[in-house]
mmCIF file of C-alpha atoms and ligand atoms in Angstrom:
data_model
loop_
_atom_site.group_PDB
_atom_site.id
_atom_site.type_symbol
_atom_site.label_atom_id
_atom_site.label_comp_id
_atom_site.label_asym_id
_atom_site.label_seq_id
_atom_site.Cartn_x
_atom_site.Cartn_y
_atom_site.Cartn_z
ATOM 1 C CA UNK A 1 -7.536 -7.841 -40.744
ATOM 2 C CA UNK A 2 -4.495 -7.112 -43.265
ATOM 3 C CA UNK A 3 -4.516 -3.799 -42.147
ATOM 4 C CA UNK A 4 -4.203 -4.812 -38.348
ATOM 5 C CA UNK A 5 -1.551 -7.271 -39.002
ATOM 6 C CA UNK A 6 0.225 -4.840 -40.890
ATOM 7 C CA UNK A 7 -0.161 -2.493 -37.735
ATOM 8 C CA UNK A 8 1.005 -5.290 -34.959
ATOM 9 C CA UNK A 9 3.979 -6.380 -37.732
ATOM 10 C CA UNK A 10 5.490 -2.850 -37.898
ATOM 11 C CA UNK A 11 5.330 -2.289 -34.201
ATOM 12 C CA UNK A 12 6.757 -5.329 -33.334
ATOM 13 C CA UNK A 13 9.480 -4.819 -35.834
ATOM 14 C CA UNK A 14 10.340 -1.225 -34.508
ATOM 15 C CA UNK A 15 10.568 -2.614 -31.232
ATOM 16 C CA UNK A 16 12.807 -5.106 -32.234
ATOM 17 C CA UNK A 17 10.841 -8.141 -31.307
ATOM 18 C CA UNK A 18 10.836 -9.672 -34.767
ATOM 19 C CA UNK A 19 12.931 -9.773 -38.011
ATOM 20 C CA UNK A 20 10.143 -9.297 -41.373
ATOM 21 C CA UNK A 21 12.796 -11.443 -42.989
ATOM 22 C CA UNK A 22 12.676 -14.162 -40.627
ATOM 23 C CA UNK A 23 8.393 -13.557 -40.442
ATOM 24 C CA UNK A 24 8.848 -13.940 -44.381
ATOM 25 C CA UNK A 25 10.782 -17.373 -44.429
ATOM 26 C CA UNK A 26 8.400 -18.713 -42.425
ATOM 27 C CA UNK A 27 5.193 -17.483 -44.296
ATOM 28 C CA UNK A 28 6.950 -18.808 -47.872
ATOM 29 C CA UNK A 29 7.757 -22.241 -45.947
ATOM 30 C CA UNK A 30 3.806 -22.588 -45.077
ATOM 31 C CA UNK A 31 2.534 -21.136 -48.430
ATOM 32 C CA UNK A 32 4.926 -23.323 -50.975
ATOM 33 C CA UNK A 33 6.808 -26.186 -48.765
ATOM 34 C CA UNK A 34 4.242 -27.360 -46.308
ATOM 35 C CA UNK A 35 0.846 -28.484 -47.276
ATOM 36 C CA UNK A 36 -1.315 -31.119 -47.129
ATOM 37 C CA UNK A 37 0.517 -33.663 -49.137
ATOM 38 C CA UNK A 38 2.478 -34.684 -46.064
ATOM 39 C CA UNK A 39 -0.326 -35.268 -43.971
ATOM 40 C CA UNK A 40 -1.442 -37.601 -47.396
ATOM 41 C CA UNK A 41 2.187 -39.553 -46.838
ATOM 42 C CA UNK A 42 0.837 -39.933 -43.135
ATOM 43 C CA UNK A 43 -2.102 -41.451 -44.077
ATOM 44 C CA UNK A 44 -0.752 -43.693 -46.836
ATOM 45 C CA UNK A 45 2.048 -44.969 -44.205
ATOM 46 C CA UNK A 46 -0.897 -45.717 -41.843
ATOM 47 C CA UNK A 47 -3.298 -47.998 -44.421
ATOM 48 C CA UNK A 48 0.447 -49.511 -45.983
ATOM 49 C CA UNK A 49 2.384 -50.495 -42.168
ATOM 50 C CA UNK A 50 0.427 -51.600 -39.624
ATOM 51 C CA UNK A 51 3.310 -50.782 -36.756
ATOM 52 C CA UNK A 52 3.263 -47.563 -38.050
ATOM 53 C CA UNK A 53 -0.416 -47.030 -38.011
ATOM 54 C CA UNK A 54 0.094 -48.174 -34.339
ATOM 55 C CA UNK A 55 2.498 -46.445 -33.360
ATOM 56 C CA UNK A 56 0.475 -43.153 -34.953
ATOM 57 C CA UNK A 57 -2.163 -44.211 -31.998
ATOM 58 C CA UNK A 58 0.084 -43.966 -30.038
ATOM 59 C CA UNK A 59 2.437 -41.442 -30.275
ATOM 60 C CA UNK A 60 1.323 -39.139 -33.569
ATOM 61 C CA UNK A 61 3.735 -36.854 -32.459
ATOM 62 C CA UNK A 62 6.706 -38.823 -33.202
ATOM 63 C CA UNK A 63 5.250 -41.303 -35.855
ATOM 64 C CA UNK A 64 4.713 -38.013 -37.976
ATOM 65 C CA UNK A 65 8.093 -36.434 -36.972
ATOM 66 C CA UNK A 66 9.844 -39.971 -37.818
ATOM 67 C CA UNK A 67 8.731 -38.893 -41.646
ATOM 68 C CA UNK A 68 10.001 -35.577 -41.479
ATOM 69 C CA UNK A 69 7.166 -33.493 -40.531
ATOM 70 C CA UNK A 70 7.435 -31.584 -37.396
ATOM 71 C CA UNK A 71 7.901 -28.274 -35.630
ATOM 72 C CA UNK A 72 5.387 -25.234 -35.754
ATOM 73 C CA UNK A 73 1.710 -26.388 -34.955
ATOM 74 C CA UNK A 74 2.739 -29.808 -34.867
ATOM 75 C CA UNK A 75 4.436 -30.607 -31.177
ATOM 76 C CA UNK A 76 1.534 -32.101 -30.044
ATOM 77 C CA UNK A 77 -0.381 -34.502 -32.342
ATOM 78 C CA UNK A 78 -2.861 -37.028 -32.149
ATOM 79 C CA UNK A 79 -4.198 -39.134 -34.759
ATOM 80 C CA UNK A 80 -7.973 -39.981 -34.895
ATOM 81 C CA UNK A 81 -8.696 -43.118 -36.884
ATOM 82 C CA UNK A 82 -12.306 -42.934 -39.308
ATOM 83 C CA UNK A 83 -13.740 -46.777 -38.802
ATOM 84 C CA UNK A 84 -16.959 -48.311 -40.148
ATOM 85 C CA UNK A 85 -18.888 -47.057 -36.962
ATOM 86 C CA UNK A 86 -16.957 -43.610 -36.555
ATOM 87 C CA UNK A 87 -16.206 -40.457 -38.271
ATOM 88 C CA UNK A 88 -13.753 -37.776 -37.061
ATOM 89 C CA UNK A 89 -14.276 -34.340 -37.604
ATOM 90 C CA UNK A 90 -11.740 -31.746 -36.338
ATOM 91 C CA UNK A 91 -12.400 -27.953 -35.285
ATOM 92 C CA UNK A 92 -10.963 -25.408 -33.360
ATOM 93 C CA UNK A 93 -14.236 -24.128 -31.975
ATOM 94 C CA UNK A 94 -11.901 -20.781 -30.167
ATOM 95 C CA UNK A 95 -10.143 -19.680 -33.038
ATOM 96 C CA UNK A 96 -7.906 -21.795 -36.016
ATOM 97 C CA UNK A 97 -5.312 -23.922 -33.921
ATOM 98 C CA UNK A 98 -4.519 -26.758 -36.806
ATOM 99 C CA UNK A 99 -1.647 -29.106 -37.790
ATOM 100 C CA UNK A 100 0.180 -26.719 -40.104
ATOM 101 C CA UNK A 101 2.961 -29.547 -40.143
ATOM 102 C CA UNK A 102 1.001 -32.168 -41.875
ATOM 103 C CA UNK A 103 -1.596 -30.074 -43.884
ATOM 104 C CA UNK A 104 0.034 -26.251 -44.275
ATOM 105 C CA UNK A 105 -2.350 -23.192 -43.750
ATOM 106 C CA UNK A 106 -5.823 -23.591 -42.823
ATOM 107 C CA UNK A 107 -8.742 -23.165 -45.144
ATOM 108 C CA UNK A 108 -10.578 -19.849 -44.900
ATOM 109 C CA UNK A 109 -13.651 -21.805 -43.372
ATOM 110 C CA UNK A 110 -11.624 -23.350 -41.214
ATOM 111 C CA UNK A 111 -11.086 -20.364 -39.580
ATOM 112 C CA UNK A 112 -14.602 -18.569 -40.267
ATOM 113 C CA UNK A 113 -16.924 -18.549 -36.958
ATOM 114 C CA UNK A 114 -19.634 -20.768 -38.889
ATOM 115 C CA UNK A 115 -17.917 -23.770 -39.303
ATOM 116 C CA UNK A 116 -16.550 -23.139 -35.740
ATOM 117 C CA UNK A 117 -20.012 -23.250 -34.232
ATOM 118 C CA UNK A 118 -22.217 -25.412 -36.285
ATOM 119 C CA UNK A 119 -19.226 -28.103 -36.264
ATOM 120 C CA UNK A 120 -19.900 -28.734 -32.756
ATOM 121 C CA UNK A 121 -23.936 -27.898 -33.036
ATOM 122 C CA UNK A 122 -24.681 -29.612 -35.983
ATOM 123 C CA UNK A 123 -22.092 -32.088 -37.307
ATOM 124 C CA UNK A 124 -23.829 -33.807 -39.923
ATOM 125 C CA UNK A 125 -25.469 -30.629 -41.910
ATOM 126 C CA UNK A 126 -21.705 -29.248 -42.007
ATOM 127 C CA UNK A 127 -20.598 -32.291 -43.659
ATOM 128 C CA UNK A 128 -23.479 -32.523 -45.954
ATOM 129 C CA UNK A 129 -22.784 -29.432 -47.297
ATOM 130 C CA UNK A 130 -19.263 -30.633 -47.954
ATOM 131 C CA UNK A 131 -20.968 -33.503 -49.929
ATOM 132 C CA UNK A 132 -20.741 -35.912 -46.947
ATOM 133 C CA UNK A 133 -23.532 -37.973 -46.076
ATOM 134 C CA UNK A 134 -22.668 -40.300 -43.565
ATOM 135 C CA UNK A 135 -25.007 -43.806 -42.660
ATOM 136 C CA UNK A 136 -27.316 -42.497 -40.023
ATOM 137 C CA UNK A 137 -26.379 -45.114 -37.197
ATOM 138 C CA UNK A 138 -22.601 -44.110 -37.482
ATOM 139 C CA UNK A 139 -21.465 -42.030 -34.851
ATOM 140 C CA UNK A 140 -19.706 -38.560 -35.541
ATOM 141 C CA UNK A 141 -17.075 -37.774 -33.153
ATOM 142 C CA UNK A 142 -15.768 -34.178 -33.301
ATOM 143 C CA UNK A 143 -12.447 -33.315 -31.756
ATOM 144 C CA UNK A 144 -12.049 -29.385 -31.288
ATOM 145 C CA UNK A 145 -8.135 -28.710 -31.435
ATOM 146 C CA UNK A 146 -6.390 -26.224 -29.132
ATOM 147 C CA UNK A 147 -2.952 -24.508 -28.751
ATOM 148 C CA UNK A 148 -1.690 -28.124 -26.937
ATOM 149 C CA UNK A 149 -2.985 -29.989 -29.216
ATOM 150 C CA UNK A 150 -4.260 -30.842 -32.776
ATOM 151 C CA UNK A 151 -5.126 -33.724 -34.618
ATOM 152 C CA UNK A 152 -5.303 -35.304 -37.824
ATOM 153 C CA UNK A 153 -8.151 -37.287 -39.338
ATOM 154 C CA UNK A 154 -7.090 -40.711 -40.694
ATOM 155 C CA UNK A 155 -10.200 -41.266 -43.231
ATOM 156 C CA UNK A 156 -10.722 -44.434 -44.285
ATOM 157 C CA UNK A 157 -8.649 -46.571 -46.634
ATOM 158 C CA UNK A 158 -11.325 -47.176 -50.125
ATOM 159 C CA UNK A 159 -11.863 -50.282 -50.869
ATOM 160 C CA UNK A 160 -10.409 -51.799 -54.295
ATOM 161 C CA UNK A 161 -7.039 -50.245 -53.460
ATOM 162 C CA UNK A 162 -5.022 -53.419 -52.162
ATOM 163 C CA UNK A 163 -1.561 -54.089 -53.438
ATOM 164 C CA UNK A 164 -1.367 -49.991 -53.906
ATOM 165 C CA UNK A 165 1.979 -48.451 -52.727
ATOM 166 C CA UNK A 166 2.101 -45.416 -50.554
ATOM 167 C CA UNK A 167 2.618 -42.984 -53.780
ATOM 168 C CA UNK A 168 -0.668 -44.183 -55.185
ATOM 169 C CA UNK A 169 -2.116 -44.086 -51.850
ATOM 170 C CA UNK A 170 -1.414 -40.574 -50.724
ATOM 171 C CA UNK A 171 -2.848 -39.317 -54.008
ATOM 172 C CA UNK A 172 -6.752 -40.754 -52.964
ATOM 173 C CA UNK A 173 -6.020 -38.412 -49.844
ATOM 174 C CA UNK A 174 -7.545 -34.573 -50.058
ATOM 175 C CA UNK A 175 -7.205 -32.035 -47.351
ATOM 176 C CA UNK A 176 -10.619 -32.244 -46.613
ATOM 177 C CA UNK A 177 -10.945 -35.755 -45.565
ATOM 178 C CA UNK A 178 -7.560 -35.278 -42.748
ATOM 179 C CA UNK A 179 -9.967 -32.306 -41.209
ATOM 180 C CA UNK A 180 -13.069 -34.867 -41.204
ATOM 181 C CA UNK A 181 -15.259 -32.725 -43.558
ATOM 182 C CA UNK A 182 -14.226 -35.281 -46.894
ATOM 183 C CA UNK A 183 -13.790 -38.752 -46.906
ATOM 184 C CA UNK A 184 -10.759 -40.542 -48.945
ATOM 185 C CA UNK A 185 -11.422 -40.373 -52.786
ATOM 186 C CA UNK A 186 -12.537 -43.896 -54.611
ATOM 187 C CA UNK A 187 -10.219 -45.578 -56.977
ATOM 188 C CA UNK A 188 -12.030 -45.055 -59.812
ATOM 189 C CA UNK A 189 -11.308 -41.060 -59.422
ATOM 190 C CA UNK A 190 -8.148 -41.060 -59.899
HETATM 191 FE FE1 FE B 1 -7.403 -22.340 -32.014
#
């Protein structure tokens, strides 16, 4: 794969399609600015402001852009709320379309054709192997992203957290639990 991308870079460089500088701006922006802290500011917003939680069902798009986060893989949003009778679980069953705005560069499962199959096949065994073992009567929703459209998994706020500010917040939310295959961490982890 390096050795194809290499191939496609240099060609598209020679035909002057694309400036490596410019390709390595972006690449450093995803690797070191962007990750999934600022999808963990989303969340925290969300269990911390109830208009903004609404307006996150509403419009992600522009809720998450009001905090900063936009452009690349994130002009079309939508937020999918975990409840006590539903979890979300986000795939891109075709290839690795994900929010890069709110959670940086995918996971190498993400993108591996295992998790892109048995997500949709078998959504509980995936998420017990992430250590998530879900009551059987609720319901597992999975959302498969595509090139319009991506979402982001607001897990559940843990209990024993009231009063918290959104600093303290954002820091009980991993990566895994804004793609569905985690839940929020407890308290008592942190
Ligand atoms: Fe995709």
């Amino acid at each position: 794969m390096a050795a194809r991308v290499r191939a496609l870079e240099t060609i598209l460089t020679q035909k002057g399609l694309i400036d490596p500088a410019a390709i390595d701006v972006i690449v450093d922006t995803y690797e070191t600015k962007v990750g999934p802290r600022n999808g963990a500011r989303v969340v925290a917003k969300a269990w911390s402001d109830p208009a903004f939680a609404d307006w996150l069902r509403r419009d992600a798009t522009a809720a998450i852009v009001s905090l900063g986060y936009g452009g690349r893989q994130g002009e079309h949003m939508q937020a999918v709320f975990n409840s006590s009778d539903t979890h979300n679980m986000v795939v891109c069953t075709l290839c690795s379309c994900y929010p890069w705005s709110v959670l940086g560069l995918p996971p190498v499962w993400y993108k591996a054709p295992p998790y892109r199959s048995r997500a949709v096949i078998d959504p509980r065994s995936v998420l017990a192997e992430f250590g998530v073992e879900l009551p059987a009567d609720k319901a597992v929703r999975v959302w498969d992203s595509t090139a319009e459209l991506r979402y982001l998994v607001i897990p559940e706020r843990p209990a024993g957290t009231e009063g918290w500010d959104e600093e303290r917040l954002a820091a009980l939310v991993t990566r895994d639990s804004m793609i569905g295959t985690g839940l929020a961490r407890e308290p008592e982890a942190t």
